[in-house]
PDB file of C-alpha atoms (C1' of nucleotides) in Angstrom:
ATOM      1  CA  UNK A   1      50.143-109.278 -93.427  1.00 56.00           C
ATOM      2  CA  UNK A   2      51.910-107.992 -96.259  1.00 88.00           C
ATOM      3  CA  UNK A   3      55.140-106.799 -97.549  1.00 93.00           C
ATOM      4  CA  UNK A   4      55.738-106.287-101.235  1.00 95.00           C
ATOM      5  CA  UNK A   5      55.776-109.972-102.273  1.00 94.00           C
ATOM      6  CA  UNK A   6      52.531-110.713-100.467  1.00 94.00           C
ATOM      7  CA  UNK A   7      50.800-107.698-102.006  1.00 95.00           C
ATOM      8  CA  UNK A   8      52.093-108.652-105.460  1.00 96.00           C
ATOM      9  CA  UNK A   9      50.678-112.142-104.922  1.00 95.00           C
ATOM     10  CA  UNK A  10      47.289-110.725-103.967  1.00 95.00           C
ATOM     11  CA  UNK A  11      47.290-108.470-107.048  1.00 97.00           C
ATOM     12  CA  UNK A  12      48.073-111.396-109.352  1.00 96.00           C
ATOM     13  CA  UNK A  13      45.292-113.430-107.799  1.00 95.00           C
ATOM     14  CA  UNK A  14      42.791-110.577-108.125  1.00 97.00           C
ATOM     15  CA  UNK A  15      43.646-110.073-111.782  1.00 97.00           C
ATOM     16  CA  UNK A  16      42.843-113.723-112.399  1.00 97.00           C
ATOM     17  CA  UNK A  17      39.561-113.647-110.526  1.00 97.00           C
ATOM     18  CA  UNK A  18      37.837-110.258-110.703  1.00 98.00           C
ATOM     19  CA  UNK A  19      39.338-108.300-113.586  1.00 98.00           C
ATOM     20  CA  UNK A  20      36.632-106.942-115.908  1.00 98.00           C
ATOM     21  CA  UNK A  21      33.848-107.631-113.441  1.00 98.00           C
ATOM     22  CA  UNK A  22      31.185-105.007-112.916  1.00 98.00           C
ATOM     23  CA  UNK A  23      30.279-104.088-109.354  1.00 98.00           C
ATOM     24  CA  UNK A  24      26.628-104.520-108.531  1.00 98.00           C
ATOM     25  CA  UNK A  25      26.747-103.623-104.864  1.00 98.00           C
ATOM     26  CA  UNK A  26      29.264-102.611-102.203  1.00 98.00           C
ATOM     27  CA  UNK A  27      28.668-103.055 -98.473  1.00 98.00           C
ATOM     28  CA  UNK A  28      30.840-101.559 -95.751  1.00 98.00           C
ATOM     29  CA  UNK A  29      30.598-103.106 -92.295  1.00 97.00           C
ATOM     30  CA  UNK A  30      33.501-101.161 -90.789  1.00 97.00           C
ATOM     31  CA  UNK A  31      33.127 -97.657 -92.074  1.00 97.00           C
ATOM     32  CA  UNK A  32      36.352 -96.342 -90.554  1.00 97.00           C
ATOM     33  CA  UNK A  33      38.260 -98.225 -93.241  1.00 98.00           C
ATOM     34  CA  UNK A  34      37.254 -95.385 -95.592  1.00 98.00           C
ATOM     35  CA  UNK A  35      39.901 -92.665 -95.258  1.00 97.00           C
ATOM     36  CA  UNK A  36      39.024 -89.887 -97.663  1.00 96.00           C
ATOM     37  CA  UNK A  37      35.504 -90.765 -98.657  1.00 97.00           C
ATOM     38  CA  UNK A  38      32.185 -91.944 -97.260  1.00 97.00           C
ATOM     39  CA  UNK A  39      30.161 -95.076 -97.798  1.00 97.00           C
ATOM     40  CA  UNK A  40      27.586 -93.092 -99.732  1.00 97.00           C
ATOM     41  CA  UNK A  41      30.159 -91.495-102.023  1.00 98.00           C
ATOM     42  CA  UNK A  42      32.169 -94.608-102.801  1.00 98.00           C
ATOM     43  CA  UNK A  43      28.999 -96.613-103.499  1.00 98.00           C
ATOM     44  CA  UNK A  44      27.674 -93.916-105.810  1.00 98.00           C
ATOM     45  CA  UNK A  45      31.044 -93.664-107.557  1.00 98.00           C
ATOM     46  CA  UNK A  46      31.931 -97.327-108.049  1.00 98.00           C
ATOM     47  CA  UNK A  47      28.680 -99.274-108.210  1.00 98.00           C
ATOM     48  CA  UNK A  48      27.887-100.223-111.820  1.00 98.00           C
ATOM     49  CA  UNK A  49      31.519 -99.595-112.764  1.00 98.00           C
ATOM     50  CA  UNK A  50      33.913-102.160-114.201  1.00 98.00           C
ATOM     51  CA  UNK A  51      37.214-103.061-112.536  1.00 98.00           C
ATOM     52  CA  UNK A  52      39.502-102.673-115.542  1.00 98.00           C
ATOM     53  CA  UNK A  53      42.558-104.047-113.785  1.00 97.00           C
ATOM     54  CA  UNK A  54      44.277-104.350-110.439  1.00 98.00           C
ATOM     55  CA  UNK A  55      47.793-103.003-110.017  1.00 98.00           C
ATOM     56  CA  UNK A  56      50.243-102.345-107.225  1.00 96.00           C
ATOM     57  CA  UNK A  57      52.351 -99.437-106.080  1.00 96.00           C
ATOM     58  CA  UNK A  58      54.660-100.486-103.272  1.00 96.00           C
ATOM     59  CA  UNK A  59      52.309-102.132-100.747  1.00 96.00           C
ATOM     60  CA  UNK A  60      49.192-100.381-102.050  1.00 98.00           C
ATOM     61  CA  UNK A  61      46.659-102.326-104.133  1.00 98.00           C
ATOM     62  CA  UNK A  62      45.085-100.183-106.840  1.00 98.00           C
ATOM     63  CA  UNK A  63      41.696-101.180-108.217  1.00 98.00           C
ATOM     64  CA  UNK A  64      41.448 -99.271-111.496  1.00 98.00           C
ATOM     65  CA  UNK A  65      38.128 -98.115-112.883  1.00 98.00           C
ATOM     66  CA  UNK A  66      37.459 -95.915-115.894  1.00 98.00           C
ATOM     67  CA  UNK A  67      37.598 -92.632-114.048  1.00 98.00           C
ATOM     68  CA  UNK A  68      38.504 -93.543-110.464  1.00 98.00           C
ATOM     69  CA  UNK A  69      40.826 -95.756-108.473  1.00 98.00           C
ATOM     70  CA  UNK A  70      40.136 -97.454-105.158  1.00 98.00           C
ATOM     71  CA  UNK A  71      43.375 -97.892-103.218  1.00 98.00           C
ATOM     72  CA  UNK A  72      43.588-100.570-100.542  1.00 98.00           C
ATOM     73  CA  UNK A  73      46.376-100.955 -97.997  1.00 98.00           C
ATOM     74  CA  UNK A  74      46.281-104.212 -96.049  1.00 97.00           C
ATOM     75  CA  UNK A  75      48.557-102.993 -93.219  1.00 96.00           C
ATOM     76  CA  UNK A  76      49.091-105.926 -90.852  1.00 94.00           C
ATOM     77  CA  UNK A  77      46.300-108.374 -91.507  1.00 93.00           C
ATOM     78  CA  UNK A  78      44.042-107.273 -94.354  1.00 95.00           C
ATOM     79  CA  UNK A  79      42.907-109.929 -96.846  1.00 95.00           C
ATOM     80  CA  UNK A  80      40.851-109.844-100.024  1.00 96.00           C
ATOM     81  CA  UNK A  81      39.112-113.168-100.741  1.00 96.00           C
ATOM     82  CA  UNK A  82      37.134-114.032-103.847  1.00 96.00           C
ATOM     83  CA  UNK A  83      34.103-116.295-103.748  1.00 97.00           C
ATOM     84  CA  UNK A  84      32.519-117.697-106.942  1.00 97.00           C
ATOM     85  CA  UNK A  85      28.995-117.485-105.572  1.00 97.00           C
ATOM     86  CA  UNK A  86      26.950-115.751-102.893  1.00 98.00           C
ATOM     87  CA  UNK A  87      26.762-118.654-100.479  1.00 97.00           C
ATOM     88  CA  UNK A  88      29.514-117.254 -98.289  1.00 96.00           C
ATOM     89  CA  UNK A  89      28.060-114.513 -96.161  1.00 96.00           C
ATOM     90  CA  UNK A  90      29.849-111.719 -94.280  1.00 96.00           C
ATOM     91  CA  UNK A  91      31.166-112.781 -90.875  1.00 92.00           C
ATOM     92  CA  UNK A  92      32.642-111.214 -87.779  1.00 91.00           C
ATOM     93  CA  UNK A  93      35.751-109.723 -89.378  1.00 93.00           C
ATOM     94  CA  UNK A  94      34.329-108.939 -92.805  1.00 97.00           C
ATOM     95  CA  UNK A  95      34.743-105.204 -93.350  1.00 98.00           C
ATOM     96  CA  UNK A  96      33.794-104.912 -97.006  1.00 98.00           C
ATOM     97  CA  UNK A  97      31.689-106.986 -99.377  1.00 98.00           C
ATOM     98  CA  UNK A  98      31.719-106.334-103.115  1.00 98.00           C
ATOM     99  CA  UNK A  99      29.077-108.196-105.125  1.00 98.00           C
ATOM    100  CA  UNK A 100      29.523-108.376-108.893  1.00 98.00           C
ATOM    101  CA  UNK A 101      26.862-108.505-111.586  1.00 98.00           C
ATOM    102  CA  UNK A 102      27.557-112.201-112.214  1.00 98.00           C
ATOM    103  CA  UNK A 103      26.802-112.965-108.547  1.00 98.00           C
ATOM    104  CA  UNK A 104      30.384-113.671-107.590  1.00 98.00           C
ATOM    105  CA  UNK A 105      31.869-111.645-104.768  1.00 98.00           C
ATOM    106  CA  UNK A 106      34.948-110.260-103.112  1.00 98.00           C
ATOM    107  CA  UNK A 107      35.284-109.734 -99.362  1.00 98.00           C
ATOM    108  CA  UNK A 108      37.810-107.854 -97.273  1.00 98.00           C
ATOM    109  CA  UNK A 109      38.733-109.210 -93.835  1.00 96.00           C
ATOM    110  CA  UNK A 110      40.863-107.477 -91.267  1.00 96.00           C
ATOM    111  CA  UNK A 111      40.968-108.671 -87.684  1.00 95.00           C
ATOM    112  CA  UNK A 112      42.988-105.753 -86.390  1.00 95.00           C
ATOM    113  CA  UNK A 113      41.160-103.152 -88.480  1.00 96.00           C
ATOM    114  CA  UNK A 114      44.364-101.353 -89.503  1.00 97.00           C
ATOM    115  CA  UNK A 115      43.786-101.552 -93.252  1.00 97.00           C
ATOM    116  CA  UNK A 116      42.676 -98.508 -95.247  1.00 98.00           C
ATOM    117  CA  UNK A 117      40.761 -97.638 -98.406  1.00 98.00           C
ATOM    118  CA  UNK A 118      41.141 -94.399-100.357  1.00 98.00           C
ATOM    119  CA  UNK A 119      39.190 -93.211-103.384  1.00 98.00           C
ATOM    120  CA  UNK A 120      40.873 -90.949-105.943  1.00 98.00           C
ATOM    121  CA  UNK A 121      40.385 -89.818-109.517  1.00 97.00           C
ATOM    122  CA  UNK A 122      42.393 -91.992-111.870  1.00 97.00           C
ATOM    123  CA  UNK A 123      44.447 -89.067-113.180  1.00 96.00           C
ATOM    124  CA  UNK A 124      45.199 -87.642-109.722  1.00 95.00           C
ATOM    125  CA  UNK A 125      46.182 -90.499-107.485  1.00 97.00           C
ATOM    126  CA  UNK A 126      49.849 -90.600-108.423  1.00 96.00           C
ATOM    127  CA  UNK A 127      50.222 -87.044-107.171  1.00 95.00           C
ATOM    128  CA  UNK A 128      48.687 -87.437-103.712  1.00 95.00           C
ATOM    129  CA  UNK A 129      51.155 -87.644-100.805  1.00 94.00           C
ATOM    130  CA  UNK A 130      50.229 -91.224 -99.992  1.00 95.00           C
ATOM    131  CA  UNK A 131      51.646 -92.404-103.326  1.00 96.00           C
ATOM    132  CA  UNK A 132      53.907 -89.545-104.435  1.00 95.00           C
ATOM    133  CA  UNK A 133      56.103 -89.698-101.326  1.00 95.00           C
ATOM    134  CA  UNK A 134      57.039 -93.341-101.808  1.00 96.00           C
ATOM    135  CA  UNK A 135      60.692 -94.030-102.554  1.00 95.00           C
ATOM    136  CA  UNK A 136      61.813 -96.221-105.447  1.00 95.00           C
ATOM    137  CA  UNK A 137      60.549 -99.789-105.337  1.00 95.00           C
ATOM    138  CA  UNK A 138      62.897-102.261-103.735  1.00 94.00           C
ATOM    139  CA  UNK A 139      62.622-104.517-106.785  1.00 93.00           C
ATOM    140  CA  UNK A 140      63.036-101.805-109.416  1.00 93.00           C
ATOM    141  CA  UNK A 141      66.150-101.269-111.507  1.00 87.00           C
ATOM    142  CA  UNK A 142      66.001 -97.566-110.658  1.00 82.00           C
ATOM    143  CA  UNK A 143      67.295 -98.198-107.191  1.00 87.00           C
ATOM    144  CA  UNK A 144      71.027 -97.565-107.285  1.00 93.00           C
ATOM    145  CA  UNK A 145      73.711 -97.903-104.637  1.00 95.00           C
ATOM    146  CA  UNK A 146      74.576 -94.214-104.947  1.00 95.00           C
ATOM    147  CA  UNK A 147      70.936 -93.257-104.485  1.00 94.00           C
ATOM    148  CA  UNK A 148      70.628 -95.374-101.337  1.00 96.00           C
ATOM    149  CA  UNK A 149      74.013 -94.316 -99.993  1.00 97.00           C
ATOM    150  CA  UNK A 150      73.117 -90.622-100.282  1.00 96.00           C
ATOM    151  CA  UNK A 151      69.901 -91.188 -98.345  1.00 96.00           C
ATOM    152  CA  UNK A 152      71.545 -93.283 -95.622  1.00 97.00           C
ATOM    153  CA  UNK A 153      74.273 -90.681 -95.150  1.00 96.00           C
ATOM    154  CA  UNK A 154      71.629 -88.259 -93.883  1.00 96.00           C
ATOM    155  CA  UNK A 155      70.373 -90.584 -91.132  1.00 96.00           C
ATOM    156  CA  UNK A 156      71.977 -91.529 -87.845  1.00 96.00           C
ATOM    157  CA  UNK A 157      69.331 -94.051 -86.780  1.00 96.00           C
ATOM    158  CA  UNK A 158      69.594 -97.792 -87.109  1.00 97.00           C
ATOM    159  CA  UNK A 159      69.956 -98.840 -90.725  1.00 98.00           C
ATOM    160  CA  UNK A 160      67.058-101.269 -90.285  1.00 97.00           C
ATOM    161  CA  UNK A 161      64.715 -98.465 -89.255  1.00 97.00           C
ATOM    162  CA  UNK A 162      65.709 -96.425 -92.304  1.00 97.00           C
ATOM    163  CA  UNK A 163      65.145 -99.353 -94.671  1.00 97.00           C
ATOM    164  CA  UNK A 164      61.620 -99.706 -93.274  1.00 97.00           C
ATOM    165  CA  UNK A 165      60.884 -96.056 -94.122  1.00 97.00           C
ATOM    166  CA  UNK A 166      58.777 -96.316 -97.278  1.00 97.00           C
ATOM    167  CA  UNK A 167      59.771 -92.828 -98.419  1.00 96.00           C
ATOM    168  CA  UNK A 168      63.399 -93.990 -98.605  1.00 96.00           C
ATOM    169  CA  UNK A 169      62.763 -97.327-100.268  1.00 95.00           C
ATOM    170  CA  UNK A 170      59.348 -98.835-100.884  1.00 96.00           C
ATOM    171  CA  UNK A 171      58.401-102.438-100.337  1.00 94.00           C
ATOM    172  CA  UNK A 172      60.571-103.812 -97.567  1.00 96.00           C
ATOM    173  CA  UNK A 173      58.835-104.783 -94.347  1.00 96.00           C
ATOM    174  CA  UNK A 174      59.934-106.324 -91.101  1.00 96.00           C
ATOM    175  CA  UNK A 175      60.401-109.912 -92.277  1.00 96.00           C
ATOM    176  CA  UNK A 176      62.350-109.231 -95.441  1.00 96.00           C
ATOM    177  CA  UNK A 177      64.456-106.465 -93.973  1.00 97.00           C
ATOM    178  CA  UNK A 178      65.613-108.910 -91.304  1.00 97.00           C
ATOM    179  CA  UNK A 179      66.430-111.444 -94.006  1.00 97.00           C
ATOM    180  CA  UNK A 180      68.222-108.909 -96.221  1.00 98.00           C
ATOM    181  CA  UNK A 181      70.433-107.599 -93.415  1.00 98.00           C
ATOM    182  CA  UNK A 182      71.328-111.135 -92.389  1.00 98.00           C
ATOM    183  CA  UNK A 183      72.281-111.986 -95.962  1.00 98.00           C
ATOM    184  CA  UNK A 184      74.375-108.787 -96.122  1.00 98.00           C
ATOM    185  CA  UNK A 185      76.030-109.607 -92.771  1.00 98.00           C
ATOM    186  CA  UNK A 186      75.063-106.146 -91.481  1.00 98.00           C
ATOM    187  CA  UNK A 187      73.865-105.585 -87.908  1.00 97.00           C
ATOM    188  CA  UNK A 188      70.410-103.903 -88.033  1.00 97.00           C
ATOM    189  CA  UNK A 189      71.466-101.481 -85.290  1.00 97.00           C
ATOM    190  CA  UNK A 190      74.378 -99.988 -87.240  1.00 97.00           C
ATOM    191  CA  UNK A 191      73.877 -96.240 -87.753  1.00 97.00           C
ATOM    192  CA  UNK A 192      72.664 -95.705 -91.317  1.00 97.00           C
ATOM    193  CA  UNK A 193      75.374 -93.150 -92.055  1.00 97.00           C
ATOM    194  CA  UNK A 194      78.076 -95.735 -91.348  1.00 97.00           C
ATOM    195  CA  UNK A 195      76.978 -98.056 -94.128  1.00 97.00           C
ATOM    196  CA  UNK A 196      79.468 -98.075 -97.004  1.00 97.00           C
ATOM    197  CA  UNK A 197      78.559 -97.757-100.664  1.00 97.00           C
ATOM    198  CA  UNK A 198      79.615-101.380-101.210  1.00 97.00           C
ATOM    199  CA  UNK A 199      77.248-102.438 -98.457  1.00 98.00           C
ATOM    200  CA  UNK A 200      74.490-100.370-100.107  1.00 97.00           C
ATOM    201  CA  UNK A 201      75.031-102.283-103.324  1.00 97.00           C
ATOM    202  CA  UNK A 202      74.875-105.491-101.339  1.00 97.00           C
ATOM    203  CA  UNK A 203      71.600-104.424 -99.675  1.00 97.00           C
ATOM    204  CA  UNK A 204      70.081-103.710-103.084  1.00 97.00           C
ATOM    205  CA  UNK A 205      71.253-106.961-104.629  1.00 97.00           C
ATOM    206  CA  UNK A 206      70.008-109.080-101.741  1.00 97.00           C
ATOM    207  CA  UNK A 207      66.693-107.206-101.492  1.00 97.00           C
ATOM    208  CA  UNK A 208      66.010-107.904-105.137  1.00 97.00           C
ATOM    209  CA  UNK A 209      66.993-111.560-104.921  1.00 97.00           C
ATOM    210  CA  UNK A 210      64.958-112.172-101.758  1.00 97.00           C
ATOM    211  CA  UNK A 211      61.860-110.243-102.843  1.00 96.00           C
ATOM    212  CA  UNK A 212      61.824-111.847-106.300  1.00 96.00           C
ATOM    213  CA  UNK A 213      62.135-115.301-104.820  1.00 96.00           C
ATOM    214  CA  UNK A 214      59.404-114.534-102.290  1.00 96.00           C
ATOM    215  CA  UNK A 215      57.129-113.418-105.152  1.00 95.00           C
ATOM    216  CA  UNK A 216      57.853-116.678-106.978  1.00 94.00           C
ATOM    217  CA  UNK A 217      56.762-118.605-103.926  1.00 94.00           C
ATOM    218  CA  UNK A 218      53.639-116.529-103.392  1.00 92.00           C
ATOM    219  CA  UNK A 219      54.823-114.620-100.322  1.00 91.00           C
ATOM    220  CA  UNK A 220      55.353-115.681 -96.743  1.00 89.00           C
ATOM    221  CA  UNK A 221      52.498-117.061 -94.690  1.00 78.00           C
ATOM    222  CA  UNK A 222      52.700-115.726 -91.163  1.00 73.00           C
ATOM    223  CA  UNK A 223      49.828-116.813 -89.036  1.00 63.00           C
ATOM    224  CA  UNK A 224      47.145-116.476 -91.652  1.00 50.00           C
ATOM    225  CA  UNK A 225      48.537-114.709 -94.681  1.00 46.00           C
ATOM    226  CA  UNK A 226      46.752-115.948 -97.756  1.00 49.00           C
ATOM    227  CA  UNK A 227      46.311-114.319-101.124  1.00 49.00           C
ATOM    228  CA  UNK A 228      43.082-116.212-101.480  1.00 54.00           C
ATOM    229  CA  UNK A 229      41.260-118.653 -99.280  1.00 57.00           C
ATOM    230  CA  UNK A 230      43.013-121.725-100.640  1.00 54.00           C
ATOM    231  CA  UNK A 231      46.371-120.212-101.504  1.00 61.00           C
ATOM    232  CA  UNK A 232      49.062-119.925 -98.855  1.00 71.00           C
ATOM    233  CA  UNK A 233      52.499-118.404 -99.304  1.00 85.00           C
ATOM    234  CA  UNK A 234      55.480-120.730 -99.565  1.00 88.00           C
ATOM    235  CA  UNK A 235      58.447-118.562 -98.671  1.00 93.00           C
ATOM    236  CA  UNK A 236      58.448-119.393 -94.924  1.00 90.00           C
ATOM    237  CA  UNK A 237      60.696-122.381 -95.635  1.00 91.00           C
ATOM    238  CA  UNK A 238      63.448-120.055 -96.861  1.00 94.00           C
ATOM    239  CA  UNK A 239      63.497-117.659 -93.917  1.00 95.00           C
ATOM    240  CA  UNK A 240      66.958-117.776 -92.387  1.00 96.00           C
ATOM    241  CA  UNK A 241      66.576-115.626 -89.273  1.00 96.00           C
ATOM    242  CA  UNK A 242      63.035-114.263 -89.005  1.00 94.00           C
ATOM    243  CA  UNK A 243      60.970-116.553 -86.723  1.00 92.00           C
ATOM    244  CA  UNK A 244      64.142-118.542 -86.061  1.00 94.00           C
ATOM    245  CA  UNK A 245      64.951-117.385 -82.538  1.00 94.00           C
ATOM    246  CA  UNK A 246      67.301-119.807 -80.770  1.00 93.00           C
ATOM    247  CA  UNK A 247      67.634-121.963 -83.866  1.00 94.00           C
ATOM    248  CA  UNK A 248      71.097-122.421 -85.370  1.00 95.00           C
ATOM    249  CA  UNK A 249      72.299-119.798 -87.840  1.00 96.00           C
ATOM    250  CA  UNK A 250      72.261-121.249 -91.375  1.00 95.00           C
ATOM    251  CA  UNK A 251      75.801-119.953 -91.914  1.00 96.00           C
ATOM    252  CA  UNK A 252      77.703-120.627 -88.705  1.00 96.00           C
ATOM    253  CA  UNK A 253      75.446-122.639 -86.419  1.00 95.00           C
ATOM    254  CA  UNK A 254      75.442-120.050 -83.655  1.00 95.00           C
ATOM    255  CA  UNK A 255      72.059-119.486 -82.031  1.00 95.00           C
ATOM    256  CA  UNK A 256      69.862-116.805 -83.673  1.00 96.00           C
ATOM    257  CA  UNK A 257      69.136-113.901 -81.309  1.00 95.00           C
ATOM    258  CA  UNK A 258      65.919-111.930 -81.072  1.00 95.00           C
ATOM    259  CA  UNK A 259      66.051-108.278 -80.102  1.00 95.00           C
ATOM    260  CA  UNK A 260      64.017-105.124 -80.687  1.00 95.00           C
ATOM    261  CA  UNK A 261      64.984-102.255 -82.956  1.00 96.00           C
ATOM    262  CA  UNK A 262      62.678 -99.259 -82.864  1.00 94.00           C
ATOM    263  CA  UNK A 263      60.033-101.497 -81.313  1.00 93.00           C
ATOM    264  CA  UNK A 264      60.079-104.119 -84.077  1.00 95.00           C
ATOM    265  CA  UNK A 265      61.096-107.742 -83.582  1.00 95.00           C
ATOM    266  CA  UNK A 266      64.566-108.207 -85.050  1.00 96.00           C
ATOM    267  CA  UNK A 267      66.386-111.498 -85.603  1.00 96.00           C
ATOM    268  CA  UNK A 268      70.133-111.632 -86.022  1.00 97.00           C
ATOM    269  CA  UNK A 269      73.199-113.817 -85.860  1.00 97.00           C
ATOM    270  CA  UNK A 270      75.644-111.953 -83.643  1.00 96.00           C
ATOM    271  CA  UNK A 271      78.558-113.898 -85.114  1.00 97.00           C
ATOM    272  CA  UNK A 272      77.818-113.327 -88.815  1.00 97.00           C
ATOM    273  CA  UNK A 273      76.413-109.803 -88.696  1.00 97.00           C
ATOM    274  CA  UNK A 274      78.779-106.913 -87.982  1.00 96.00           C
TER     275      UNK A 274
ATOM    276  C1'  DC B   1      63.859 -81.680 -89.251  1.00 60.85           C
ATOM    277  C1'  DA B   2      65.446 -85.920 -86.644  1.00 60.85           C
ATOM    278  C1'  DG B   3      64.313 -89.401 -83.645  1.00 60.85           C
ATOM    279  C1'  DC B   4      61.472 -91.592 -80.614  1.00 60.85           C
ATOM    280  C1'  DA B   5      56.987 -92.917 -78.426  1.00 60.85           C
ATOM    281  C1'  DT B   6      52.339 -93.739 -79.050  1.00 60.85           C
ATOM    282  C1'  DA B   7      48.012 -94.691 -81.325  1.00 60.85           C
ATOM    283  C1'  DC B   8      45.157 -97.549 -84.114  1.00 60.85           C
ATOM    284  C1'  DC B   9      42.691-102.869 -83.040  1.00 60.85           C
ATOM    285  C1'  DT B  10      41.992-107.880 -81.983  1.00 60.85           C
ATOM    286  C1'  DG B  11      43.428-112.411 -80.846  1.00 60.85           C
ATOM    287  C1'  DA B  12      46.879-115.857 -79.654  1.00 60.85           C
ATOM    288  C1'  DC B  13      49.923-117.367 -76.428  1.00 60.85           C
ATOM    289  C1'  DC B  14      52.483-117.750 -72.020  1.00 60.85           C
ATOM    290  C1'  DG B  15      53.162-117.718 -67.105  1.00 60.85           C
ATOM    291  C1'  DC B  16      50.906-117.611 -62.754  1.00 60.85           C
TER     292       DC B  16
ATOM    293  C1'  DT C   1      39.659-121.555 -66.151  1.00 60.85           C
ATOM    294  C1'  DG C   2      40.866-116.949 -65.799  1.00 60.85           C
ATOM    295  C1'  DC C   3      43.767-112.869 -65.653  1.00 60.85           C
ATOM    296  C1'  DG C   4      47.360-109.917 -67.113  1.00 60.85           C
ATOM    297  C1'  DG C   5      51.097-109.064 -69.928  1.00 60.85           C
ATOM    298  C1'  DT C   6      53.322-109.351 -74.467  1.00 60.85           C
ATOM    299  C1'  DC C   7      53.507-109.802 -79.211  1.00 60.85           C
ATOM    300  C1'  DA C   8      52.028-109.644 -84.320  1.00 60.85           C
ATOM    301  C1'  DG C   9      53.689-108.774 -91.708  1.00 60.85           C
ATOM    302  C1'  DG C  10      52.387-101.226 -90.974  1.00 60.85           C
ATOM    303  C1'  DT C  11      52.055 -96.496 -90.898  1.00 60.85           C
ATOM    304  C1'  DA C  12      50.327 -91.838 -89.202  1.00 60.85           C
ATOM    305  C1'  DT C  13      50.783 -88.496 -85.791  1.00 60.85           C
ATOM    306  C1'  DG C  14      52.501 -85.937 -82.076  1.00 60.85           C
ATOM    307  C1'  DC C  15      56.025 -84.947 -78.743  1.00 60.85           C
ATOM    308  C1'  DT C  16      60.804 -83.230 -77.381  1.00 60.85           C
TER     309       DT C  16
END
DNA sequence: CAGCATACCTGACCGC
DNA sequence: TGCGGTCAGGTATGCT
């Protein structure tokens, strides 16, 4: 499901619904979701503990407890839904059920089973590769044109592929990178080392504008993205090229083309993007 | 190390 | 109706 705006939306929703709740019981129906721990260990560690807050690092959701953090990555289709009572019971694609002391609950669903959960000590997680290797956040002020330019200079692959590399820049995914490159009038297939410093500045500016706006609208609902069961994203209406194959380009009216770059669906206007 | 292919999974959709 | 192929918001791993 999620790129940075969708994950941010989920985190905001979770802070409204489950912050300060104490876990009574955790159930894992798909145990392979646990990457660096076991069902027995995570239950022993987190049951009876309070979720102090939920934060985000790039596309990772961080459930913060007193001494530990549980880190969830939704990958393509993961969803955390809150239910105010116990009437909803786990179903076919429920992988995790967290029941709180007040008999409310949180469930994790993931049809494709790509999502992951890690358990770390609170004071160690920022230093593990998973988190430490991430590049600057696409919406942070620390991301400068010079910084991006220097990184792109070292790569000969398609600029789109490099922008999707989370160790270069964290938070862009396939939808928004397509939108950003369209807005910048840059062909996704251009070799990264041929992107000028002015174009780097343009990529940064447009990434920040697009991601911020997507956050305001609660993300983009593709198929089933929802931050909660009754809350769908609203950014789809602003997509200019993604999902717009054969529709007229919003700038010039030429038909939007779909192609593949490094195996990912890529939407462009061949007239506007150079 | 760079760059590319493949693996991880399931379901929806399309053409025959 | 069924079958086979393709595609989907992501990332880790392994090959050349």
